[in-house]
mmCIF file of C-alpha atoms in Angstrom:
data_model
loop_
_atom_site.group_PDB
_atom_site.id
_atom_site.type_symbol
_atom_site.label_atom_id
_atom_site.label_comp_id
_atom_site.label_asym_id
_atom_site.label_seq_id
_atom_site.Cartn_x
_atom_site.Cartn_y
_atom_site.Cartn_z
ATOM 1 C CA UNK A 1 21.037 36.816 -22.891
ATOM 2 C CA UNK A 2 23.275 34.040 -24.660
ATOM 3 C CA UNK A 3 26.030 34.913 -26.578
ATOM 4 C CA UNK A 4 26.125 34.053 -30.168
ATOM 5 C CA UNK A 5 28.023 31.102 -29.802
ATOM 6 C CA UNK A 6 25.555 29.697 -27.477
ATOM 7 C CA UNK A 7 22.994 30.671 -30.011
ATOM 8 C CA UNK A 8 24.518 29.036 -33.203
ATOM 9 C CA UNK A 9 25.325 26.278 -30.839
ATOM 10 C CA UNK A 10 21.285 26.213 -29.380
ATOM 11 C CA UNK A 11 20.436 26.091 -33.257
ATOM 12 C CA UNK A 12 22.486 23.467 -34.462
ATOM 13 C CA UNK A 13 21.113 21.141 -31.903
ATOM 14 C CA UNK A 14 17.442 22.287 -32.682
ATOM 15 C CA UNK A 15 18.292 21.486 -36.384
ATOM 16 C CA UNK A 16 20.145 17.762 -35.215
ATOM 17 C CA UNK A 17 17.028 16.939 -33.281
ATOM 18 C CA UNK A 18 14.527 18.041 -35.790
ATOM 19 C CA UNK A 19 16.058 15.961 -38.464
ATOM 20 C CA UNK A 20 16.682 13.009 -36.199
ATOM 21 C CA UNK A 21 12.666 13.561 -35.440
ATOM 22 C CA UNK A 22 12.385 13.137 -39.139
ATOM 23 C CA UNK A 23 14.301 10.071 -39.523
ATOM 24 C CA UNK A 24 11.717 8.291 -36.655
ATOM 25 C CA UNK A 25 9.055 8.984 -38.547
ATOM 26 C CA UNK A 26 8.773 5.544 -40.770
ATOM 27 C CA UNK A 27 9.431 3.651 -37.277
ATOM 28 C CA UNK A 28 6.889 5.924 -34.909
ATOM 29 C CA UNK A 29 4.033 6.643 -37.440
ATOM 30 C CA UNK A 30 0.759 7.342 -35.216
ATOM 31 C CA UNK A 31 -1.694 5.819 -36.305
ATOM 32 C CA UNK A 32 -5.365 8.456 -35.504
ATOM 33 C CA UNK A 33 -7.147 4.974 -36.093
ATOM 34 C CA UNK A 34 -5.935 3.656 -32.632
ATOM 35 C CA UNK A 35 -7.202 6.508 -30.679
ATOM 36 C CA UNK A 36 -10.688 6.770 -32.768
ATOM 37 C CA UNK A 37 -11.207 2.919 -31.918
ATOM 38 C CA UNK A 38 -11.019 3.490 -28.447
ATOM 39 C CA UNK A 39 -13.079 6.697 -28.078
ATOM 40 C CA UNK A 40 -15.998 4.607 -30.364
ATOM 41 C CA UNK A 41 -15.475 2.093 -27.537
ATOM 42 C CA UNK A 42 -16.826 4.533 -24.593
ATOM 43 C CA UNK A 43 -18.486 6.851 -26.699
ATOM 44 C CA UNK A 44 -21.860 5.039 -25.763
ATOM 45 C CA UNK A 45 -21.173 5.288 -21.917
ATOM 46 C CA UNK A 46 -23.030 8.063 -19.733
ATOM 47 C CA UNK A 47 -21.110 11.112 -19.568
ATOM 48 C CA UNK A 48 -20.099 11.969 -16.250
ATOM 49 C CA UNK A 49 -19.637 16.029 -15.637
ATOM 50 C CA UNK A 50 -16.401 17.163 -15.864
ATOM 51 C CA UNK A 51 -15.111 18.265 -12.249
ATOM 52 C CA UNK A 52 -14.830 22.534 -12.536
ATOM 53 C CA UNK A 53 -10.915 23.295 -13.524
ATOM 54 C CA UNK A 54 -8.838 24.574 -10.410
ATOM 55 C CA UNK A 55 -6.342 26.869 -11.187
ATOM 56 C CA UNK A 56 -2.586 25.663 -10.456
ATOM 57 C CA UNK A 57 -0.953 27.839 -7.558
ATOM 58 C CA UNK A 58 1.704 30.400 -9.064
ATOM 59 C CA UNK A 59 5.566 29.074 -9.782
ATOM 60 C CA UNK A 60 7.608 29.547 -6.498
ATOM 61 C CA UNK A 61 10.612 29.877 -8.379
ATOM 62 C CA UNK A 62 13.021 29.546 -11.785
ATOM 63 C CA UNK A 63 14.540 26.272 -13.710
ATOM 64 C CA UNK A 64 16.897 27.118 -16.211
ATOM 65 C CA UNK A 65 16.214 26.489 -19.992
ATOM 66 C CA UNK A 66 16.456 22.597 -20.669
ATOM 67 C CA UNK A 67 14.268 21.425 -24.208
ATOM 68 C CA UNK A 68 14.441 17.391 -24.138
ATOM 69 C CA UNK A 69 15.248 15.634 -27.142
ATOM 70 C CA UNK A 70 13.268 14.538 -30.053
ATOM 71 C CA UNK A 71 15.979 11.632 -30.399
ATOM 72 C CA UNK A 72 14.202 9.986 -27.261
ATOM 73 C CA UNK A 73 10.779 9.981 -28.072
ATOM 74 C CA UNK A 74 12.573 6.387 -29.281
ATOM 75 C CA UNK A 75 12.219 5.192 -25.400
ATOM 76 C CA UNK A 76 9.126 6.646 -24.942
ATOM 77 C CA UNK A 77 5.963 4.435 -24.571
ATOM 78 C CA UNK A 78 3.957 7.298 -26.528
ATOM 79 C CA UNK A 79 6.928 8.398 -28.824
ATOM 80 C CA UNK A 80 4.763 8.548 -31.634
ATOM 81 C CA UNK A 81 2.025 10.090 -30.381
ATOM 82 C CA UNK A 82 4.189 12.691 -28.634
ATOM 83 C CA UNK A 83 6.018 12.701 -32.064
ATOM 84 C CA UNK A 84 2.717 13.220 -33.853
ATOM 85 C CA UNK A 85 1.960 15.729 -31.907
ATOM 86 C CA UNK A 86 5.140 18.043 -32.624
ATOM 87 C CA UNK A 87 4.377 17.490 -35.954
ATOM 88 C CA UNK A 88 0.824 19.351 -36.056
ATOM 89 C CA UNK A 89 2.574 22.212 -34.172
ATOM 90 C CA UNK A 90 5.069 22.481 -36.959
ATOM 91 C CA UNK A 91 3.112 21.721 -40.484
ATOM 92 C CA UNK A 92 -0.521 22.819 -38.680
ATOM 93 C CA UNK A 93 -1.710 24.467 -41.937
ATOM 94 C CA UNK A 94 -1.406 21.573 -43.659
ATOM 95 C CA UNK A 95 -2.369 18.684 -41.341
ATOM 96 C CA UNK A 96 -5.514 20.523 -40.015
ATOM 97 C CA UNK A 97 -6.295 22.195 -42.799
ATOM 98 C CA UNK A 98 -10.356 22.340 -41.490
ATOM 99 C CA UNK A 99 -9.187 24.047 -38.920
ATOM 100 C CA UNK A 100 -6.539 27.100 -39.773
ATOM 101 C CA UNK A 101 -7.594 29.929 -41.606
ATOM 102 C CA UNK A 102 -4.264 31.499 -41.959
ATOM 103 C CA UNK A 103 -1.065 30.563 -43.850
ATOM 104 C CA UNK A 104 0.519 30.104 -39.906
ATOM 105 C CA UNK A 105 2.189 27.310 -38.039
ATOM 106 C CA UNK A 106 2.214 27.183 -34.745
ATOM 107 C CA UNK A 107 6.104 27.282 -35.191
ATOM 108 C CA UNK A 108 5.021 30.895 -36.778
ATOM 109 C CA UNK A 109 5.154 32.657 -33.356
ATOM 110 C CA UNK A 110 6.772 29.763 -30.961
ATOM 111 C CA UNK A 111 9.905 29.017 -33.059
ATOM 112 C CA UNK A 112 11.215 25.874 -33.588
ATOM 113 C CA UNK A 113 8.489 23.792 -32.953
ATOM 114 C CA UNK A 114 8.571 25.673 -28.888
ATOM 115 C CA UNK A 115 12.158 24.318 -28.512
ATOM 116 C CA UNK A 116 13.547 28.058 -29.067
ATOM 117 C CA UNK A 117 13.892 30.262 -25.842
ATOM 118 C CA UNK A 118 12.082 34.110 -25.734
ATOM 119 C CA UNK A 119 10.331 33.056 -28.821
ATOM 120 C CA UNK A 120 6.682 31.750 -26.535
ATOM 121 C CA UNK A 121 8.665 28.457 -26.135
ATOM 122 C CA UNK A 122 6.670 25.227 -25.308
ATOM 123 C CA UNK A 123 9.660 24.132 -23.118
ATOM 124 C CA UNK A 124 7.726 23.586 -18.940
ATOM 125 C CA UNK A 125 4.224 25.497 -20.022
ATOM 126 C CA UNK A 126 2.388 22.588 -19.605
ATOM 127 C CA UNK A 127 3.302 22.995 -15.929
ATOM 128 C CA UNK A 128 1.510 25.886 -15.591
ATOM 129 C CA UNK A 129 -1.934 24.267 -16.598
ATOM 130 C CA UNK A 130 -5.230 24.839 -16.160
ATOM 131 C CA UNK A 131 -4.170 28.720 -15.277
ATOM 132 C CA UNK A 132 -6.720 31.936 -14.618
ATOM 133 C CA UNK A 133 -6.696 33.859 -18.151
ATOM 134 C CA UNK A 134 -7.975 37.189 -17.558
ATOM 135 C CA UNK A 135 -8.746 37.391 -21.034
ATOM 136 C CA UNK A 136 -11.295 35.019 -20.386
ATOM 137 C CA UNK A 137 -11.794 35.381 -17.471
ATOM 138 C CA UNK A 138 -12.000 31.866 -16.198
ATOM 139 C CA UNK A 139 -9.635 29.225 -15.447
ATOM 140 C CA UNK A 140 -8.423 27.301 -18.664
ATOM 141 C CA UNK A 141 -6.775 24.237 -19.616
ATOM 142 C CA UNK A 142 -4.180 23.357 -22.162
ATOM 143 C CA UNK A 143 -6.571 22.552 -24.702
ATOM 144 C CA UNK A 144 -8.822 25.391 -24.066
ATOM 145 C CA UNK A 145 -5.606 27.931 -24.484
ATOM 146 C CA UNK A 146 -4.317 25.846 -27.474
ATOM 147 C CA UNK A 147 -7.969 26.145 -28.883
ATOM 148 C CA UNK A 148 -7.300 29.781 -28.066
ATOM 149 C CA UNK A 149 -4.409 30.171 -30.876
ATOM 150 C CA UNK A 150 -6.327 28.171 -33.170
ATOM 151 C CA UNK A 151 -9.115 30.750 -33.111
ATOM 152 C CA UNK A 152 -7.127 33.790 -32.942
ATOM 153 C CA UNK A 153 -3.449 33.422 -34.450
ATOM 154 C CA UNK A 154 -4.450 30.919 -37.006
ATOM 155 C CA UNK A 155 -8.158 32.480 -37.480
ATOM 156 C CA UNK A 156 -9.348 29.360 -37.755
ATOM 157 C CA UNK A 157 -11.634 27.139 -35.731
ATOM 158 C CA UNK A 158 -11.033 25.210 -32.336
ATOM 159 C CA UNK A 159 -10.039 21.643 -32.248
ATOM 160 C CA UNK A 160 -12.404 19.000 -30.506
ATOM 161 C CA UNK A 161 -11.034 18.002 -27.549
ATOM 162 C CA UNK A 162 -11.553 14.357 -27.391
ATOM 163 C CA UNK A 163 -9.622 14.112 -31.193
ATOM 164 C CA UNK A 164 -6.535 12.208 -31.901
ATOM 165 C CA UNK A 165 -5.348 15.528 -32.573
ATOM 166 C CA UNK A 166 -5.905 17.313 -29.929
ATOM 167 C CA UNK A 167 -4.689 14.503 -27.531
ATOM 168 C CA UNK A 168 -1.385 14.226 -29.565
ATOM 169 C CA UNK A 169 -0.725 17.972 -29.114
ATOM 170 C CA UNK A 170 -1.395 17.415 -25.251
ATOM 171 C CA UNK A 171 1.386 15.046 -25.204
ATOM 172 C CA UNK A 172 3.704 16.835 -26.893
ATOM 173 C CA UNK A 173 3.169 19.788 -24.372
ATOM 174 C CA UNK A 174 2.962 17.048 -21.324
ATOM 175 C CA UNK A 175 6.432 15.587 -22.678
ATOM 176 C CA UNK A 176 7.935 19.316 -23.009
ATOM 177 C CA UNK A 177 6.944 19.725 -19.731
ATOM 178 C CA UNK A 178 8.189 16.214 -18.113
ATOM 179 C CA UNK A 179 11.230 17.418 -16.537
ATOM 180 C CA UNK A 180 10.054 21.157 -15.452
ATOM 181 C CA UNK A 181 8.915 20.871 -11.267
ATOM 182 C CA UNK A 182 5.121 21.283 -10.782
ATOM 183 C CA UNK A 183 5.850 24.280 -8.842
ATOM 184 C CA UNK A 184 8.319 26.049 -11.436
ATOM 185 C CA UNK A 185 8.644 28.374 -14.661
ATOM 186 C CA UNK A 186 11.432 27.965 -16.998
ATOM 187 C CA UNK A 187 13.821 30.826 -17.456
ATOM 188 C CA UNK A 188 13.545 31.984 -20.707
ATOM 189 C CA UNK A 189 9.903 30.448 -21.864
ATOM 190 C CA UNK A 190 8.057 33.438 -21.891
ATOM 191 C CA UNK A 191 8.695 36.783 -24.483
ATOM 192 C CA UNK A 192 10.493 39.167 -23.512
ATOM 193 C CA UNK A 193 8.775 41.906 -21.046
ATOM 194 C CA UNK A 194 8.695 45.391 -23.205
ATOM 195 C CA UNK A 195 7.892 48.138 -20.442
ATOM 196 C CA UNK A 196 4.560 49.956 -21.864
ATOM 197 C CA UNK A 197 5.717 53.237 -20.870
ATOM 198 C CA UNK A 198 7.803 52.885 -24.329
ATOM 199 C CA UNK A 199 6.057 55.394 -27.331
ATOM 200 C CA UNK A 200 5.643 53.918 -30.283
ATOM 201 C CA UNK A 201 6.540 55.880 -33.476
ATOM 202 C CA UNK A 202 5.173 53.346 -36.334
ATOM 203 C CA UNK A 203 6.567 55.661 -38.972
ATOM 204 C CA UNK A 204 10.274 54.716 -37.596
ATOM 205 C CA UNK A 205 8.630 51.113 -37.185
ATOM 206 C CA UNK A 206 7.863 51.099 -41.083
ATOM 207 C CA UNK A 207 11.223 52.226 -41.669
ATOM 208 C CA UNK A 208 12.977 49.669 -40.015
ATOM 209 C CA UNK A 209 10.717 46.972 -40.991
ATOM 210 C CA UNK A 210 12.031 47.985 -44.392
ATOM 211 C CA UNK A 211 15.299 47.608 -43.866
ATOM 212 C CA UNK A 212 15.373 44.813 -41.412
ATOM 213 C CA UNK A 213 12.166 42.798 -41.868
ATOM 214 C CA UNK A 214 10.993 42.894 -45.717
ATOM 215 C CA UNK A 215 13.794 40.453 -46.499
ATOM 216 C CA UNK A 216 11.697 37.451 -44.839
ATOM 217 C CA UNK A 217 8.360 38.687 -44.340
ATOM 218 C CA UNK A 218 7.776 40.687 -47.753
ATOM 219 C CA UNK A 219 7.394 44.631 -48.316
ATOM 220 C CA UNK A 220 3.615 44.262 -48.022
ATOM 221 C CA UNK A 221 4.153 41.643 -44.902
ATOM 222 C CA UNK A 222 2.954 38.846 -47.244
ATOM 223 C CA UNK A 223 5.387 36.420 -46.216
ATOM 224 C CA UNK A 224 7.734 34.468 -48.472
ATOM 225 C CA UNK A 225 7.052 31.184 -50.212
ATOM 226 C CA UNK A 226 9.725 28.302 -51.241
ATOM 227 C CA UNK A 227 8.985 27.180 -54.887
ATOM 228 C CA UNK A 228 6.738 24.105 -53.565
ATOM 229 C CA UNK A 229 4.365 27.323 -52.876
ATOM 230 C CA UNK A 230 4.806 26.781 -48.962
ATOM 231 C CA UNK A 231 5.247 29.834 -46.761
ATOM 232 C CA UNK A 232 8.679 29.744 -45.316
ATOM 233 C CA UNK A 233 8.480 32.958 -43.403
ATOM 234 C CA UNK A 234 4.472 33.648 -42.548
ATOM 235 C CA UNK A 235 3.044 36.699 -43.387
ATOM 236 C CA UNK A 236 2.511 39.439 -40.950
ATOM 237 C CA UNK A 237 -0.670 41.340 -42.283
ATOM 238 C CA UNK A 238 -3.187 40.544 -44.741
ATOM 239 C CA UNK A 239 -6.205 38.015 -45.484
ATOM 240 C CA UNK A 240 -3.246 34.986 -44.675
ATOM 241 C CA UNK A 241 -1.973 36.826 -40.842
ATOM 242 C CA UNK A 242 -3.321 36.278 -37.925
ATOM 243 C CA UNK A 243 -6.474 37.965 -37.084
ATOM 244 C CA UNK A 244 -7.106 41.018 -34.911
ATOM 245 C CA UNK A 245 -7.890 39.096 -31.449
ATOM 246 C CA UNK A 246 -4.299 37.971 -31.961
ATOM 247 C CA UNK A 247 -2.028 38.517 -29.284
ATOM 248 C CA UNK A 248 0.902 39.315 -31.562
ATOM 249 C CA UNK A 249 -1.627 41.826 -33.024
ATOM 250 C CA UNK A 250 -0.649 43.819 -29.650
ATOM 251 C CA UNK A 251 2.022 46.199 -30.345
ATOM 252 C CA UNK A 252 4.120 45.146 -26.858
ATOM 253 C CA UNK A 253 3.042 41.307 -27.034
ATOM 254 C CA UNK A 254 4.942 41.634 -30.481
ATOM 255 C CA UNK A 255 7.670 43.528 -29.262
ATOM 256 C CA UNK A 256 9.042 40.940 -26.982
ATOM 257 C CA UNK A 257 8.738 38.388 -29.402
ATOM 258 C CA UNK A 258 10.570 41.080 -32.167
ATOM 259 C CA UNK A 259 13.273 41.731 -29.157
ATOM 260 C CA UNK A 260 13.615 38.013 -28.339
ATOM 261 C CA UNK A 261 13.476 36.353 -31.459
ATOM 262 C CA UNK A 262 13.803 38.599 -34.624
ATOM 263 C CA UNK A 263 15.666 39.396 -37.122
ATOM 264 C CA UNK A 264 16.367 35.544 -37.557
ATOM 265 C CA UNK A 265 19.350 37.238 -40.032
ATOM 266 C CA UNK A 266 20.047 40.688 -40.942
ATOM 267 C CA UNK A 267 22.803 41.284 -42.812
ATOM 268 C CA UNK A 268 23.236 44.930 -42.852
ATOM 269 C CA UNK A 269 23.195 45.153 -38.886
ATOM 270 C CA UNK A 270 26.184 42.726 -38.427
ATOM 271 C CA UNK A 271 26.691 40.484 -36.114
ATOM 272 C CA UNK A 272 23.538 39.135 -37.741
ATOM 273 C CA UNK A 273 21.354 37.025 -35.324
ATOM 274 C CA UNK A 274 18.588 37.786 -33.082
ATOM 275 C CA UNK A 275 18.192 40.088 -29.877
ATOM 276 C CA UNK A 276 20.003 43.077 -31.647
ATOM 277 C CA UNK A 277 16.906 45.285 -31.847
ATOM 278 C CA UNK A 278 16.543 48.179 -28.719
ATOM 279 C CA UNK A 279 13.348 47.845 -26.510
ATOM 280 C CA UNK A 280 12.741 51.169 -29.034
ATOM 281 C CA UNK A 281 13.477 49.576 -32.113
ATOM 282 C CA UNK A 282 11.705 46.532 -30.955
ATOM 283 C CA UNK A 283 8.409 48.725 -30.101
ATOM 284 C CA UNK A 284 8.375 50.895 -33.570
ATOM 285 C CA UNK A 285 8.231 47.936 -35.860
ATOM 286 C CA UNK A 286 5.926 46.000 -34.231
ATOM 287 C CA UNK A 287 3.228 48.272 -33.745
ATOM 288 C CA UNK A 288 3.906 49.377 -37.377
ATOM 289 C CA UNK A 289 3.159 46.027 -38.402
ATOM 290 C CA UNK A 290 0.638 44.759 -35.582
ATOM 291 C CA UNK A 291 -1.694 47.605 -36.666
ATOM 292 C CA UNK A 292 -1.363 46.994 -40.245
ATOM 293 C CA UNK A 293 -4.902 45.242 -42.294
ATOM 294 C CA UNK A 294 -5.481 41.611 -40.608
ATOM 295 C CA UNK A 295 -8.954 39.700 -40.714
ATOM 296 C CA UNK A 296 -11.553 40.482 -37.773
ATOM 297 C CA UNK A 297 -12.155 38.266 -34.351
ATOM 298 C CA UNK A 298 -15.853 39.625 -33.617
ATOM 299 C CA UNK A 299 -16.037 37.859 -30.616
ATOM 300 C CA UNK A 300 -13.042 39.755 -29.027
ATOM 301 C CA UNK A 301 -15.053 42.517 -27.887
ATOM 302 C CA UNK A 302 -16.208 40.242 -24.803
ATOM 303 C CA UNK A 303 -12.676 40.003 -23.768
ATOM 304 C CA UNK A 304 -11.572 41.134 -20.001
ATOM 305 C CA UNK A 305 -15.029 40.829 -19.283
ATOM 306 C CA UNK A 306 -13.833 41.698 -15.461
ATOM 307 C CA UNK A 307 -11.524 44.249 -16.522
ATOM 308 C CA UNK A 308 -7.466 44.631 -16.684
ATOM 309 C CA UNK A 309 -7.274 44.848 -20.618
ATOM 310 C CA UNK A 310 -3.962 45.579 -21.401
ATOM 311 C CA UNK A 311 -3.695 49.291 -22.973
ATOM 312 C CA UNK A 312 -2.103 48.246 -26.454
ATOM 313 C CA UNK A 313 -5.710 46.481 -26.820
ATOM 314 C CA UNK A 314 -6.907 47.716 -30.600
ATOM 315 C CA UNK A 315 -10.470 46.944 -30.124
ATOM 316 C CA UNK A 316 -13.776 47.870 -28.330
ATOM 317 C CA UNK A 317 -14.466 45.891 -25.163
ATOM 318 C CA UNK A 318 -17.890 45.205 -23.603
ATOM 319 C CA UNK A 319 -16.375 45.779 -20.854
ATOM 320 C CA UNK A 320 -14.991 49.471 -21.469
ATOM 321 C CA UNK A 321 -18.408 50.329 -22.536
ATOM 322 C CA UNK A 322 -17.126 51.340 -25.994
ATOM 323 C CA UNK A 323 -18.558 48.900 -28.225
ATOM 324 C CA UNK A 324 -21.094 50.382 -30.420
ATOM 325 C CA UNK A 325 -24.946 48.820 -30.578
ATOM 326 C CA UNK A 326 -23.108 47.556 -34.936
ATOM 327 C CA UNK A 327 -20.292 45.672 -33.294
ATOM 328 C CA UNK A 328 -22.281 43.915 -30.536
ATOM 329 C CA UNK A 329 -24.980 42.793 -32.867
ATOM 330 C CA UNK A 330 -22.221 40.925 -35.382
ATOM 331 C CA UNK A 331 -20.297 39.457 -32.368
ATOM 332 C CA UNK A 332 -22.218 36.466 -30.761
ATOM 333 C CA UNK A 333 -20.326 35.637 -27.555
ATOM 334 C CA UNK A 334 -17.650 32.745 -27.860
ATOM 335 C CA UNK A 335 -18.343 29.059 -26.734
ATOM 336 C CA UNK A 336 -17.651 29.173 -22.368
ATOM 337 C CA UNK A 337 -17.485 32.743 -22.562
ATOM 338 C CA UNK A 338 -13.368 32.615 -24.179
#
């Protein structure tokens, strides 16, 4: 784990390159129109059938951290594309507005735009795509698993594929990837791994969401708003959270992001910062909150149709058997079987 000098340091430079990001936008403003010209130009050609997607063999080893810098999307033939692209992954409730449901970002849950380590970071995933999803079932591409999120944590609906947006949130995740070895994982990427054999006790959890989480996210977990009415922290439960086929609405999917990237600051557990929750700690509060009211994902009960479901899995599954003949008839299967 970095010290805290590496992590105010890590943040500083997050915050420089964000704003320098900002300052590029009046020279690198995609333009949608340039993309939508050129998919009217071949929309009238036969469609040829995609080849099936081949799953990418398994990282044969580690790279450390490295995010590249906004600053040179300046160089980069597709800077503003690519730039375009971070942008709908930071302020996604309000540039696809048509297509999230809840009062997220996809910054909400990979922090900093994916530039943040143990926080689901962006930083070498692309790398790793198309990948088998058990969920699933099936081998999936990037789109397909950032269609995935749109769905679940922004219960909302997918993006199409062949959209300006879409393709600018491909390049974003191709250019966070550019430097990462096609047979490599980045140290650090992924949330932390909270061992299952941990027992939650969600009355402790509500407890120490209290006194360590309420600050940001609200007593009721309805998030805080700036005075422009924007959410600054999103909120965890409620008709504005992310729905129920969520991962983060897994109590240990939420606990390695709680150990990894939460409290952001907590001032009566000094030195203030992140990572100074226990695995324990970390495992209370989030299945406190992950099991808290959230909207429904119907369709979730067809996931793990081949089995594996993890065991912090809060609905019925097909699969299980468990379902009962109410919930199958109000969830119509997903589009490809996601």
């Amino acid at each position: 784990m970095q010290n805290s000098k590496t992590k105010t340091y890590s943040r500083a430079n997050l915050s420089m390159r964000t704003l320098l990001a900002a300052s590029m936008l009046a020279g690198l403003a995609f333009q949608p129109t340039m993309v939508q010209t050129a998919l009217a130009q071949t929309a009238s050609s036969p469609a040829a059938a995609a080849p099936p997607l081949v799953a990418k063999p398994k990282p044969t080893h580690e790279v450390p951290f490295k995010a590249p810098d906004l600053a040179s999307l300046a160089h980069e033939p597709n800077g503003a594309e690519i730039l375009y692209g971070y942008r709908l992954m930071t302020q996604t409730k309000k540039l696809l507005p048509n297509n999230v449901g809840a009062a997220m970002n996809c910054t909400s849950c990979h922090l900093g735009g994916g530039f943040v380590p143990h926080s689901s970071a962006f930083v070498g995933q692309n790398a790793l795509y198309p990948m088998y999803n058990p969920r699933a079932a099936r081998v999936v591409s990037m789109a397909d698993r950032i269609n995935g999120c749109m769905m679940r944590s922004m219960n909302g609906k997918p993006i199409p594929k062949n959209s300006p947006e879409m393709k600018a949130m491909l390049a974003f995740m191709a250019w966070m990837a550019k430097d990462v070895p096609a047979d490599a994982k980045v140290k650090g990427a992924a949330l932390y791994k909270i061992s299952t054999s941990i027992k939650p006790d969600p009355v402790r959890g509500k407890a120490i969401y209290a006194e360590r989480c309420a600050a940001c996210h609200g007593i009721d977990g309805e998030g805080s708003k700036n005075a422009k009415g924007e959410y600054v922290f999103p909120p965890l439960w409620g008709a504005d959270s992310f729905n129920i086929g969520a991962g983060m609405a897994r109590t240990y999917t939420a606990a390695g992001f709680v150990k990894g990237a939460m409290p952001v600051a907590d001032s009566l557990h000094p030195p203030t910062g992140v990572g100074r929750m226990s695995d324990q700690d970390a495992v209370d509060v989030a299945d406190y909150f992950s099991h808290q009211p959230r909207p429904d994902f119907p369709a979730a009960i067809y996931d793990w149709p081949k089995g594996g479901a993890p065991k912090d899995v809060r609905y019925c599954l097909v699969s299980l058997g468990n379902c009962t003949p109410a919930e199958i008839a109000k969830a119509p299967k997903p589009p490809g079987g996601k």
